[in-house]
């Protein structure tokens, strides 16, 4: 199948691209940085997802993974508006099998920077909109909404012992996901799955269910 993934040079996006390549798929990546994947089945386009006029001509995408995102850098335009016009251009047609939007646990809880939470909350709602519209093609659309992931972006807290201890205290499973673990979820939701659609799949180690219930001994 032909797989289009945005934000493939590092972190979750790179891990998802490598997962699909390892499974034998043709993968196309869009990123504003130069490629970091060397594989004969991988095609890379350097462009900014915010720029509609700069997007490449790509036909008959079977699976679209909207991964490109940012934090505290034009969040609404990158995380939400660009995701929408990428999807409208490449994901709404009769040959599409699945659209997957990489959201965030913060879209569920609101527990992060204001514009980031707002952008990811918009992704959750837009996911349901797309799911309804591509159902007639027999296609699915879901969002995969991670909590903490062990990426370079998060090293500022991962490498701070005090902050890391506080974070682990909030996370029942006492760990964060690896990018490769999130990639397994992405593959399942787009390739294996054919029936779950319009859902926002929260993968956060249980952080969102930690309600700090306090009672008298």
mmCIF file with all atom_site columns, C-alpha atoms in Angstrom:
data_model
loop_
_atom_site.group_PDB
_atom_site.id
_atom_site.type_symbol
_atom_site.label_atom_id
_atom_site.label_alt_id
_atom_site.label_comp_id
_atom_site.label_asym_id
_atom_site.label_entity_id
_atom_site.label_seq_id
_atom_site.pdbx_PDB_ins_code
_atom_site.Cartn_x
_atom_site.Cartn_y
_atom_site.Cartn_z
_atom_site.occupancy
_atom_site.B_iso_or_equiv
_atom_site.pdbx_formal_charge
_atom_site.auth_seq_id
_atom_site.auth_comp_id
_atom_site.auth_asym_id
_atom_site.auth_atom_id
_atom_site.pdbx_PDB_model_num
ATOM 1   C CA . UNK A 1 1   ? 0.000   0.000  0.000  1.00 0.00 ? 1   UNK A CA 1
ATOM 2   C CA . UNK A 1 2   ? 0.968   3.639  -0.419 1.00 0.00 ? 2   UNK A CA 1
ATOM 3   C CA . UNK A 1 3   ? 1.480   5.299  2.951  1.00 0.00 ? 3   UNK A CA 1
ATOM 4   C CA . UNK A 1 4   ? 1.812   9.063  3.462  1.00 0.00 ? 4   UNK A CA 1
ATOM 5   C CA . UNK A 1 5   ? 3.188   10.259 6.802  1.00 0.00 ? 5   UNK A CA 1
ATOM 6   C CA . UNK A 1 6   ? 3.912   13.821 7.876  1.00 0.00 ? 6   UNK A CA 1
ATOM 7   C CA . UNK A 1 7   ? 6.755   14.679 10.237 1.00 0.00 ? 7   UNK A CA 1
ATOM 8   C CA . UNK A 1 8   ? 9.021   11.697 9.543  1.00 0.00 ? 8   UNK A CA 1
ATOM 9   C CA . UNK A 1 9   ? 12.520  12.916 10.408 1.00 0.00 ? 9   UNK A CA 1
ATOM 10  C CA . UNK A 1 10  ? 12.455  12.143 14.127 1.00 0.00 ? 10  UNK A CA 1
ATOM 11  C CA . UNK A 1 11  ? 10.505  10.785 17.063 1.00 0.00 ? 11  UNK A CA 1
ATOM 12  C CA . UNK A 1 12  ? 7.099   9.189  16.613 1.00 0.00 ? 12  UNK A CA 1
ATOM 13  C CA . UNK A 1 13  ? 6.825   9.978  12.898 1.00 0.00 ? 13  UNK A CA 1
ATOM 14  C CA . UNK A 1 14  ? 10.154  8.376  12.072 1.00 0.00 ? 14  UNK A CA 1
ATOM 15  C CA . UNK A 1 15  ? 9.263   5.286  14.106 1.00 0.00 ? 15  UNK A CA 1
ATOM 16  C CA . UNK A 1 16  ? 5.917   4.964  12.307 1.00 0.00 ? 16  UNK A CA 1
ATOM 17  C CA . UNK A 1 17  ? 7.583   5.321  8.904  1.00 0.00 ? 17  UNK A CA 1
ATOM 18  C CA . UNK A 1 18  ? 10.151  2.669  9.774  1.00 0.00 ? 18  UNK A CA 1
ATOM 19  C CA . UNK A 1 19  ? 7.427   0.305  10.997 1.00 0.00 ? 19  UNK A CA 1
ATOM 20  C CA . UNK A 1 20  ? 5.563   0.543  7.683  1.00 0.00 ? 20  UNK A CA 1
ATOM 21  C CA . UNK A 1 21  ? 8.804   0.154  5.714  1.00 0.00 ? 21  UNK A CA 1
ATOM 22  C CA . UNK A 1 22  ? 9.724   -2.945 7.720  1.00 0.00 ? 22  UNK A CA 1
ATOM 23  C CA . UNK A 1 23  ? 6.326   -4.383 6.820  1.00 0.00 ? 23  UNK A CA 1
ATOM 24  C CA . UNK A 1 24  ? 7.055   -3.875 3.107  1.00 0.00 ? 24  UNK A CA 1
ATOM 25  C CA . UNK A 1 25  ? 4.938   -0.799 2.344  1.00 0.00 ? 25  UNK A CA 1
ATOM 26  C CA . UNK A 1 26  ? 5.834   2.154  0.140  1.00 0.00 ? 26  UNK A CA 1
ATOM 27  C CA . UNK A 1 27  ? 6.189   5.180  2.393  1.00 0.00 ? 27  UNK A CA 1
ATOM 28  C CA . UNK A 1 28  ? 6.148   8.868  1.473  1.00 0.00 ? 28  UNK A CA 1
ATOM 29  C CA . UNK A 1 29  ? 7.299   11.356 4.085  1.00 0.00 ? 29  UNK A CA 1
ATOM 30  C CA . UNK A 1 30  ? 6.691   15.093 4.309  1.00 0.00 ? 30  UNK A CA 1
ATOM 31  C CA . UNK A 1 31  ? 8.837   17.132 6.690  1.00 0.00 ? 31  UNK A CA 1
ATOM 32  C CA . UNK A 1 32  ? 10.475  20.546 6.767  1.00 0.00 ? 32  UNK A CA 1
ATOM 33  C CA . UNK A 1 33  ? 13.812  18.881 7.570  1.00 0.00 ? 33  UNK A CA 1
ATOM 34  C CA . UNK A 1 34  ? 15.975  16.758 5.296  1.00 0.00 ? 34  UNK A CA 1
ATOM 35  C CA . UNK A 1 35  ? 15.302  13.020 5.366  1.00 0.00 ? 35  UNK A CA 1
ATOM 36  C CA . UNK A 1 36  ? 16.755  10.809 8.063  1.00 0.00 ? 36  UNK A CA 1
ATOM 37  C CA . UNK A 1 37  ? 15.557  7.483  6.607  1.00 0.00 ? 37  UNK A CA 1
ATOM 38  C CA . UNK A 1 38  ? 17.479  5.592  3.940  1.00 0.00 ? 38  UNK A CA 1
ATOM 39  C CA . UNK A 1 39  ? 15.316  2.961  2.286  1.00 0.00 ? 39  UNK A CA 1
ATOM 40  C CA . UNK A 1 40  ? 14.565  2.261  -1.381 1.00 0.00 ? 40  UNK A CA 1
ATOM 41  C CA . UNK A 1 41  ? 10.832  2.191  -0.622 1.00 0.00 ? 41  UNK A CA 1
ATOM 42  C CA . UNK A 1 42  ? 10.915  5.602  1.064  1.00 0.00 ? 42  UNK A CA 1
ATOM 43  C CA . UNK A 1 43  ? 10.298  8.912  -0.732 1.00 0.00 ? 43  UNK A CA 1
ATOM 44  C CA . UNK A 1 44  ? 10.888  12.188 1.095  1.00 0.00 ? 44  UNK A CA 1
ATOM 45  C CA . UNK A 1 45  ? 9.570   15.675 0.387  1.00 0.00 ? 45  UNK A CA 1
ATOM 46  C CA . UNK A 1 46  ? 10.993  18.704 2.174  1.00 0.00 ? 46  UNK A CA 1
ATOM 47  C CA . UNK A 1 47  ? 8.215   21.238 2.725  1.00 0.00 ? 47  UNK A CA 1
ATOM 48  C CA . UNK A 1 48  ? 6.241   22.964 5.459  1.00 0.00 ? 48  UNK A CA 1
ATOM 49  C CA . UNK A 1 49  ? 2.793   21.448 5.978  1.00 0.00 ? 49  UNK A CA 1
ATOM 50  C CA . UNK A 1 50  ? 1.382   24.933 6.583  1.00 0.00 ? 50  UNK A CA 1
ATOM 51  C CA . UNK A 1 51  ? 2.130   25.938 2.992  1.00 0.00 ? 51  UNK A CA 1
ATOM 52  C CA . UNK A 1 52  ? -0.686  24.591 0.818  1.00 0.00 ? 52  UNK A CA 1
ATOM 53  C CA . UNK A 1 53  ? 0.983   25.768 -2.391 1.00 0.00 ? 53  UNK A CA 1
ATOM 54  C CA . UNK A 1 54  ? 4.212   23.901 -1.626 1.00 0.00 ? 54  UNK A CA 1
ATOM 55  C CA . UNK A 1 55  ? 2.686   20.470 -1.041 1.00 0.00 ? 55  UNK A CA 1
ATOM 56  C CA . UNK A 1 56  ? 3.704   17.715 -3.488 1.00 0.00 ? 56  UNK A CA 1
ATOM 57  C CA . UNK A 1 57  ? 1.405   16.027 -5.967 1.00 0.00 ? 57  UNK A CA 1
ATOM 58  C CA . UNK A 1 58  ? 0.679   12.598 -4.520 1.00 0.00 ? 58  UNK A CA 1
ATOM 59  C CA . UNK A 1 59  ? -2.123  10.453 -5.902 1.00 0.00 ? 59  UNK A CA 1
ATOM 60  C CA . UNK A 1 60  ? -4.026  7.476  -4.507 1.00 0.00 ? 60  UNK A CA 1
ATOM 61  C CA . UNK A 1 61  ? -2.778  7.471  -0.916 1.00 0.00 ? 61  UNK A CA 1
ATOM 62  C CA . UNK A 1 62  ? -4.082  4.364  0.864  1.00 0.00 ? 62  UNK A CA 1
ATOM 63  C CA . UNK A 1 63  ? -3.116  5.305  4.414  1.00 0.00 ? 63  UNK A CA 1
ATOM 64  C CA . UNK A 1 64  ? -2.549  8.822  5.713  1.00 0.00 ? 64  UNK A CA 1
ATOM 65  C CA . UNK A 1 65  ? -0.854  9.402  9.066  1.00 0.00 ? 65  UNK A CA 1
ATOM 66  C CA . UNK A 1 66  ? -0.998  13.016 10.235 1.00 0.00 ? 66  UNK A CA 1
ATOM 67  C CA . UNK A 1 67  ? 1.924   13.127 12.638 1.00 0.00 ? 67  UNK A CA 1
ATOM 68  C CA . UNK A 1 68  ? 3.575   16.517 12.045 1.00 0.00 ? 68  UNK A CA 1
ATOM 69  C CA . UNK A 1 69  ? 3.172   18.705 15.089 1.00 0.00 ? 69  UNK A CA 1
ATOM 70  C CA . UNK A 1 70  ? 4.776   21.219 17.377 1.00 0.00 ? 70  UNK A CA 1
ATOM 71  C CA . UNK A 1 71  ? 4.547   22.621 20.882 1.00 0.00 ? 71  UNK A CA 1
ATOM 72  C CA . UNK A 1 72  ? 4.543   26.363 21.567 1.00 0.00 ? 72  UNK A CA 1
ATOM 73  C CA . UNK A 1 73  ? 5.289   27.209 17.932 1.00 0.00 ? 73  UNK A CA 1
ATOM 74  C CA . UNK A 1 74  ? 2.250   28.266 15.908 1.00 0.00 ? 74  UNK A CA 1
ATOM 75  C CA . UNK A 1 75  ? 0.363   25.301 17.380 1.00 0.00 ? 75  UNK A CA 1
ATOM 76  C CA . UNK A 1 76  ? -3.068  26.003 15.890 1.00 0.00 ? 76  UNK A CA 1
ATOM 77  C CA . UNK A 1 77  ? -1.722  26.401 12.355 1.00 0.00 ? 77  UNK A CA 1
ATOM 78  C CA . UNK A 1 78  ? 0.622   23.401 12.455 1.00 0.00 ? 78  UNK A CA 1
ATOM 79  C CA . UNK A 1 79  ? -1.199  20.912 14.669 1.00 0.00 ? 79  UNK A CA 1
ATOM 80  C CA . UNK A 1 80  ? -4.734  21.585 13.480 1.00 0.00 ? 80  UNK A CA 1
ATOM 81  C CA . UNK A 1 81  ? -5.117  23.743 10.357 1.00 0.00 ? 81  UNK A CA 1
ATOM 82  C CA . UNK A 1 82  ? -2.291  22.030 8.451  1.00 0.00 ? 82  UNK A CA 1
ATOM 83  C CA . UNK A 1 83  ? -3.599  18.609 9.498  1.00 0.00 ? 83  UNK A CA 1
ATOM 84  C CA . UNK A 1 84  ? -6.986  19.554 8.081  1.00 0.00 ? 84  UNK A CA 1
ATOM 85  C CA . UNK A 1 85  ? -5.747  20.695 4.690  1.00 0.00 ? 85  UNK A CA 1
ATOM 86  C CA . UNK A 1 86  ? -3.374  17.701 4.414  1.00 0.00 ? 86  UNK A CA 1
ATOM 87  C CA . UNK A 1 87  ? -6.328  15.402 5.063  1.00 0.00 ? 87  UNK A CA 1
ATOM 88  C CA . UNK A 1 88  ? -8.656  17.198 2.681  1.00 0.00 ? 88  UNK A CA 1
ATOM 89  C CA . UNK A 1 89  ? -6.029  16.975 -0.064 1.00 0.00 ? 89  UNK A CA 1
ATOM 90  C CA . UNK A 1 90  ? -4.740  13.420 0.370  1.00 0.00 ? 90  UNK A CA 1
ATOM 91  C CA . UNK A 1 91  ? -7.206  11.534 2.553  1.00 0.00 ? 91  UNK A CA 1
ATOM 92  C CA . UNK A 1 92  ? -10.711 12.036 1.177  1.00 0.00 ? 92  UNK A CA 1
ATOM 93  C CA . UNK A 1 93  ? -11.062 9.796  -1.877 1.00 0.00 ? 93  UNK A CA 1
ATOM 94  C CA . UNK A 1 94  ? -12.287 6.359  -2.844 1.00 0.00 ? 94  UNK A CA 1
ATOM 95  C CA . UNK A 1 95  ? -8.882  4.610  -2.565 1.00 0.00 ? 95  UNK A CA 1
ATOM 96  C CA . UNK A 1 96  ? -8.250  5.661  1.017  1.00 0.00 ? 96  UNK A CA 1
ATOM 97  C CA . UNK A 1 97  ? -8.201  2.822  3.561  1.00 0.00 ? 97  UNK A CA 1
ATOM 98  C CA . UNK A 1 98  ? -7.410  4.676  6.738  1.00 0.00 ? 98  UNK A CA 1
ATOM 99  C CA . UNK A 1 99  ? -6.596  8.103  8.161  1.00 0.00 ? 99  UNK A CA 1
ATOM 100 C CA . UNK A 1 100 ? -4.821  8.329  11.496 1.00 0.00 ? 100 UNK A CA 1
ATOM 101 C CA . UNK A 1 101 ? -4.337  11.598 13.330 1.00 0.00 ? 101 UNK A CA 1
ATOM 102 C CA . UNK A 1 102 ? -1.683  11.775 16.031 1.00 0.00 ? 102 UNK A CA 1
ATOM 103 C CA . UNK A 1 103 ? -3.389  13.717 18.785 1.00 0.00 ? 103 UNK A CA 1
ATOM 104 C CA . UNK A 1 104 ? -2.375  14.038 22.422 1.00 0.00 ? 104 UNK A CA 1
ATOM 105 C CA . UNK A 1 105 ? -3.577  13.108 25.877 1.00 0.00 ? 105 UNK A CA 1
ATOM 106 C CA . UNK A 1 106 ? -3.681  16.865 26.446 1.00 0.00 ? 106 UNK A CA 1
ATOM 107 C CA . UNK A 1 107 ? -6.586  17.090 24.008 1.00 0.00 ? 107 UNK A CA 1
ATOM 108 C CA . UNK A 1 108 ? -8.559  15.019 26.518 1.00 0.00 ? 108 UNK A CA 1
ATOM 109 C CA . UNK A 1 109 ? -7.363  16.582 29.770 1.00 0.00 ? 109 UNK A CA 1
ATOM 110 C CA . UNK A 1 110 ? -6.391  20.159 28.879 1.00 0.00 ? 110 UNK A CA 1
ATOM 111 C CA . UNK A 1 111 ? -3.305  19.677 31.052 1.00 0.00 ? 111 UNK A CA 1
ATOM 112 C CA . UNK A 1 112 ? -0.684  21.468 29.005 1.00 0.00 ? 112 UNK A CA 1
ATOM 113 C CA . UNK A 1 113 ? 0.024   24.754 27.202 1.00 0.00 ? 113 UNK A CA 1
ATOM 114 C CA . UNK A 1 114 ? -3.209  26.542 26.158 1.00 0.00 ? 114 UNK A CA 1
ATOM 115 C CA . UNK A 1 115 ? -2.800  26.655 22.361 1.00 0.00 ? 115 UNK A CA 1
ATOM 116 C CA . UNK A 1 116 ? -1.345  23.158 22.293 1.00 0.00 ? 116 UNK A CA 1
ATOM 117 C CA . UNK A 1 117 ? -4.353  21.756 24.168 1.00 0.00 ? 117 UNK A CA 1
ATOM 118 C CA . UNK A 1 118 ? -6.735  23.675 21.931 1.00 0.00 ? 118 UNK A CA 1
ATOM 119 C CA . UNK A 1 119 ? -5.048  22.439 18.758 1.00 0.00 ? 119 UNK A CA 1
ATOM 120 C CA . UNK A 1 120 ? -5.122  18.817 19.891 1.00 0.00 ? 120 UNK A CA 1
ATOM 121 C CA . UNK A 1 121 ? -8.715  19.109 21.088 1.00 0.00 ? 121 UNK A CA 1
ATOM 122 C CA . UNK A 1 122 ? -9.601  20.256 17.590 1.00 0.00 ? 122 UNK A CA 1
ATOM 123 C CA . UNK A 1 123 ? -7.893  17.163 16.182 1.00 0.00 ? 123 UNK A CA 1
ATOM 124 C CA . UNK A 1 124 ? -10.172 14.941 18.266 1.00 0.00 ? 124 UNK A CA 1
ATOM 125 C CA . UNK A 1 125 ? -13.311 16.583 16.878 1.00 0.00 ? 125 UNK A CA 1
ATOM 126 C CA . UNK A 1 126 ? -12.052 16.689 13.295 1.00 0.00 ? 126 UNK A CA 1
ATOM 127 C CA . UNK A 1 127 ? -11.247 12.965 13.505 1.00 0.00 ? 127 UNK A CA 1
ATOM 128 C CA . UNK A 1 128 ? -14.934 12.196 14.005 1.00 0.00 ? 128 UNK A CA 1
ATOM 129 C CA . UNK A 1 129 ? -15.871 14.467 11.100 1.00 0.00 ? 129 UNK A CA 1
ATOM 130 C CA . UNK A 1 130 ? -13.506 12.650 8.736  1.00 0.00 ? 130 UNK A CA 1
ATOM 131 C CA . UNK A 1 131 ? -14.616 9.234  9.968  1.00 0.00 ? 131 UNK A CA 1
ATOM 132 C CA . UNK A 1 132 ? -18.179 9.992  8.946  1.00 0.00 ? 132 UNK A CA 1
ATOM 133 C CA . UNK A 1 133 ? -17.135 11.264 5.529  1.00 0.00 ? 133 UNK A CA 1
ATOM 134 C CA . UNK A 1 134 ? -14.853 8.382  4.511  1.00 0.00 ? 134 UNK A CA 1
ATOM 135 C CA . UNK A 1 135 ? -17.042 5.611  5.891  1.00 0.00 ? 135 UNK A CA 1
ATOM 136 C CA . UNK A 1 136 ? -18.702 5.356  2.470  1.00 0.00 ? 136 UNK A CA 1
ATOM 137 C CA . UNK A 1 137 ? -15.322 4.175  1.100  1.00 0.00 ? 137 UNK A CA 1
ATOM 138 C CA . UNK A 1 138 ? -15.104 1.469  3.781  1.00 0.00 ? 138 UNK A CA 1
ATOM 139 C CA . UNK A 1 139 ? -12.284 3.466  5.394  1.00 0.00 ? 139 UNK A CA 1
ATOM 140 C CA . UNK A 1 140 ? -11.565 4.278  9.020  1.00 0.00 ? 140 UNK A CA 1
ATOM 141 C CA . UNK A 1 141 ? -10.352 7.429  10.758 1.00 0.00 ? 141 UNK A CA 1
ATOM 142 C CA . UNK A 1 142 ? -9.166  7.546  14.354 1.00 0.00 ? 142 UNK A CA 1
ATOM 143 C CA . UNK A 1 143 ? -6.846  9.622  16.476 1.00 0.00 ? 143 UNK A CA 1
ATOM 144 C CA . UNK A 1 144 ? -3.996  8.082  18.457 1.00 0.00 ? 144 UNK A CA 1
ATOM 145 C CA . UNK A 1 145 ? -3.465  10.272 21.512 1.00 0.00 ? 145 UNK A CA 1
ATOM 146 C CA . UNK A 1 146 ? -0.237  9.561  23.408 1.00 0.00 ? 146 UNK A CA 1
ATOM 147 C CA . UNK A 1 147 ? 0.700   10.746 26.843 1.00 0.00 ? 147 UNK A CA 1
ATOM 148 C CA . UNK A 1 148 ? 4.412   10.871 27.589 1.00 0.00 ? 148 UNK A CA 1
ATOM 149 C CA . UNK A 1 149 ? 6.730   9.478  24.908 1.00 0.00 ? 149 UNK A CA 1
ATOM 150 C CA . UNK A 1 150 ? 10.510  9.085  25.117 1.00 0.00 ? 150 UNK A CA 1
ATOM 151 C CA . UNK A 1 151 ? 11.460  11.513 22.359 1.00 0.00 ? 151 UNK A CA 1
ATOM 152 C CA . UNK A 1 152 ? 14.095  14.216 21.973 1.00 0.00 ? 152 UNK A CA 1
ATOM 153 C CA . UNK A 1 153 ? 11.389  16.859 22.401 1.00 0.00 ? 153 UNK A CA 1
ATOM 154 C CA . UNK A 1 154 ? 10.794  15.653 25.960 1.00 0.00 ? 154 UNK A CA 1
ATOM 155 C CA . UNK A 1 155 ? 14.429  15.316 27.056 1.00 0.00 ? 155 UNK A CA 1
ATOM 156 C CA . UNK A 1 156 ? 14.191  18.485 29.161 1.00 0.00 ? 156 UNK A CA 1
ATOM 157 C CA . UNK A 1 157 ? 12.010  16.623 31.682 1.00 0.00 ? 157 UNK A CA 1
ATOM 158 C CA . UNK A 1 158 ? 13.277  13.102 31.060 1.00 0.00 ? 158 UNK A CA 1
ATOM 159 C CA . UNK A 1 159 ? 16.791  14.183 32.069 1.00 0.00 ? 159 UNK A CA 1
ATOM 160 C CA . UNK A 1 160 ? 15.694  16.164 35.132 1.00 0.00 ? 160 UNK A CA 1
ATOM 161 C CA . UNK A 1 161 ? 15.570  13.720 38.087 1.00 0.00 ? 161 UNK A CA 1
ATOM 162 C CA . UNK A 1 162 ? 13.200  15.836 40.190 1.00 0.00 ? 162 UNK A CA 1
ATOM 163 C CA . UNK A 1 163 ? 10.729  16.505 37.380 1.00 0.00 ? 163 UNK A CA 1
ATOM 164 C CA . UNK A 1 164 ? 10.909  12.910 36.200 1.00 0.00 ? 164 UNK A CA 1
ATOM 165 C CA . UNK A 1 165 ? 10.082  11.636 39.692 1.00 0.00 ? 165 UNK A CA 1
ATOM 166 C CA . UNK A 1 166 ? 7.056   13.936 39.805 1.00 0.00 ? 166 UNK A CA 1
ATOM 167 C CA . UNK A 1 167 ? 5.899   12.740 36.386 1.00 0.00 ? 167 UNK A CA 1
ATOM 168 C CA . UNK A 1 168 ? 6.280   9.081  37.322 1.00 0.00 ? 168 UNK A CA 1
ATOM 169 C CA . UNK A 1 169 ? 4.251   9.744  40.463 1.00 0.00 ? 169 UNK A CA 1
ATOM 170 C CA . UNK A 1 170 ? 1.409   10.858 38.176 1.00 0.00 ? 170 UNK A CA 1
ATOM 171 C CA . UNK A 1 171 ? 1.722   7.819  35.870 1.00 0.00 ? 171 UNK A CA 1
ATOM 172 C CA . UNK A 1 172 ? 0.313   4.550  37.257 1.00 0.00 ? 172 UNK A CA 1
ATOM 173 C CA . UNK A 1 173 ? 2.431   2.347  34.957 1.00 0.00 ? 173 UNK A CA 1
ATOM 174 C CA . UNK A 1 174 ? 5.578   4.248  36.031 1.00 0.00 ? 174 UNK A CA 1
ATOM 175 C CA . UNK A 1 175 ? 6.945   4.563  32.512 1.00 0.00 ? 175 UNK A CA 1
ATOM 176 C CA . UNK A 1 176 ? 6.544   6.448  29.255 1.00 0.00 ? 176 UNK A CA 1
ATOM 177 C CA . UNK A 1 177 ? 6.050   4.880  25.839 1.00 0.00 ? 177 UNK A CA 1
ATOM 178 C CA . UNK A 1 178 ? 8.813   4.514  23.286 1.00 0.00 ? 178 UNK A CA 1
ATOM 179 C CA . UNK A 1 179 ? 8.250   5.863  19.769 1.00 0.00 ? 179 UNK A CA 1
ATOM 180 C CA . UNK A 1 180 ? 8.339   2.263  18.544 1.00 0.00 ? 180 UNK A CA 1
ATOM 181 C CA . UNK A 1 181 ? 5.477   1.334  20.872 1.00 0.00 ? 181 UNK A CA 1
ATOM 182 C CA . UNK A 1 182 ? 3.364   4.192  19.487 1.00 0.00 ? 182 UNK A CA 1
ATOM 183 C CA . UNK A 1 183 ? 4.273   3.017  15.968 1.00 0.00 ? 183 UNK A CA 1
ATOM 184 C CA . UNK A 1 184 ? 2.816   -0.419 16.764 1.00 0.00 ? 184 UNK A CA 1
ATOM 185 C CA . UNK A 1 185 ? -0.455  1.262  17.737 1.00 0.00 ? 185 UNK A CA 1
ATOM 186 C CA . UNK A 1 186 ? -0.393  3.299  14.524 1.00 0.00 ? 186 UNK A CA 1
ATOM 187 C CA . UNK A 1 187 ? 0.084   0.189  12.406 1.00 0.00 ? 187 UNK A CA 1
ATOM 188 C CA . UNK A 1 188 ? -2.702  -1.660 14.179 1.00 0.00 ? 188 UNK A CA 1
ATOM 189 C CA . UNK A 1 189 ? -5.196  1.190  13.838 1.00 0.00 ? 189 UNK A CA 1
ATOM 190 C CA . UNK A 1 190 ? -4.535  1.685  10.119 1.00 0.00 ? 190 UNK A CA 1
ATOM 191 C CA . UNK A 1 191 ? -3.744  -1.781 8.745  1.00 0.00 ? 191 UNK A CA 1
ATOM 192 C CA . UNK A 1 192 ? -5.140  -4.430 11.093 1.00 0.00 ? 192 UNK A CA 1
ATOM 193 C CA . UNK A 1 193 ? -8.201  -2.492 12.194 1.00 0.00 ? 193 UNK A CA 1
ATOM 194 C CA . UNK A 1 194 ? -11.191 -2.322 9.840  1.00 0.00 ? 194 UNK A CA 1
ATOM 195 C CA . UNK A 1 195 ? -14.088 -1.616 12.245 1.00 0.00 ? 195 UNK A CA 1
ATOM 196 C CA . UNK A 1 196 ? -13.048 0.868  14.922 1.00 0.00 ? 196 UNK A CA 1
ATOM 197 C CA . UNK A 1 197 ? -13.604 4.366  13.545 1.00 0.00 ? 197 UNK A CA 1
ATOM 198 C CA . UNK A 1 198 ? -14.277 7.881  14.788 1.00 0.00 ? 198 UNK A CA 1
ATOM 199 C CA . UNK A 1 199 ? -12.516 7.102  18.063 1.00 0.00 ? 199 UNK A CA 1
ATOM 200 C CA . UNK A 1 200 ? -9.874  8.955  20.060 1.00 0.00 ? 200 UNK A CA 1
ATOM 201 C CA . UNK A 1 201 ? -7.527  6.296  21.405 1.00 0.00 ? 201 UNK A CA 1
ATOM 202 C CA . UNK A 1 202 ? -5.805  7.478  24.590 1.00 0.00 ? 202 UNK A CA 1
ATOM 203 C CA . UNK A 1 203 ? -2.424  5.819  25.283 1.00 0.00 ? 203 UNK A CA 1
ATOM 204 C CA . UNK A 1 204 ? -0.945  7.495  28.352 1.00 0.00 ? 204 UNK A CA 1
ATOM 205 C CA . UNK A 1 205 ? 0.153   4.876  30.880 1.00 0.00 ? 205 UNK A CA 1
ATOM 206 C CA . UNK A 1 206 ? -2.927  5.625  32.958 1.00 0.00 ? 206 UNK A CA 1
ATOM 207 C CA . UNK A 1 207 ? -2.026  9.235  33.727 1.00 0.00 ? 207 UNK A CA 1
ATOM 208 C CA . UNK A 1 208 ? -5.509  10.524 32.872 1.00 0.00 ? 208 UNK A CA 1
ATOM 209 C CA . UNK A 1 209 ? -7.175  8.136  35.341 1.00 0.00 ? 209 UNK A CA 1
ATOM 210 C CA . UNK A 1 210 ? -5.049  9.256  38.283 1.00 0.00 ? 210 UNK A CA 1
ATOM 211 C CA . UNK A 1 211 ? -7.603  11.375 40.120 1.00 0.00 ? 211 UNK A CA 1
ATOM 212 C CA . UNK A 1 212 ? -5.841  11.755 43.506 1.00 0.00 ? 212 UNK A CA 1
ATOM 213 C CA . UNK A 1 213 ? -8.798  10.476 45.536 1.00 0.00 ? 213 UNK A CA 1
ATOM 214 C CA . UNK A 1 214 ? -8.243  11.494 49.147 1.00 0.00 ? 214 UNK A CA 1
ATOM 215 C CA . UNK A 1 215 ? -10.180 10.151 52.152 1.00 0.00 ? 215 UNK A CA 1
ATOM 216 C CA . UNK A 1 216 ? -9.857  9.773  55.881 1.00 0.00 ? 216 UNK A CA 1
ATOM 217 C CA . UNK A 1 217 ? -7.930  6.684  57.022 1.00 0.00 ? 217 UNK A CA 1
#
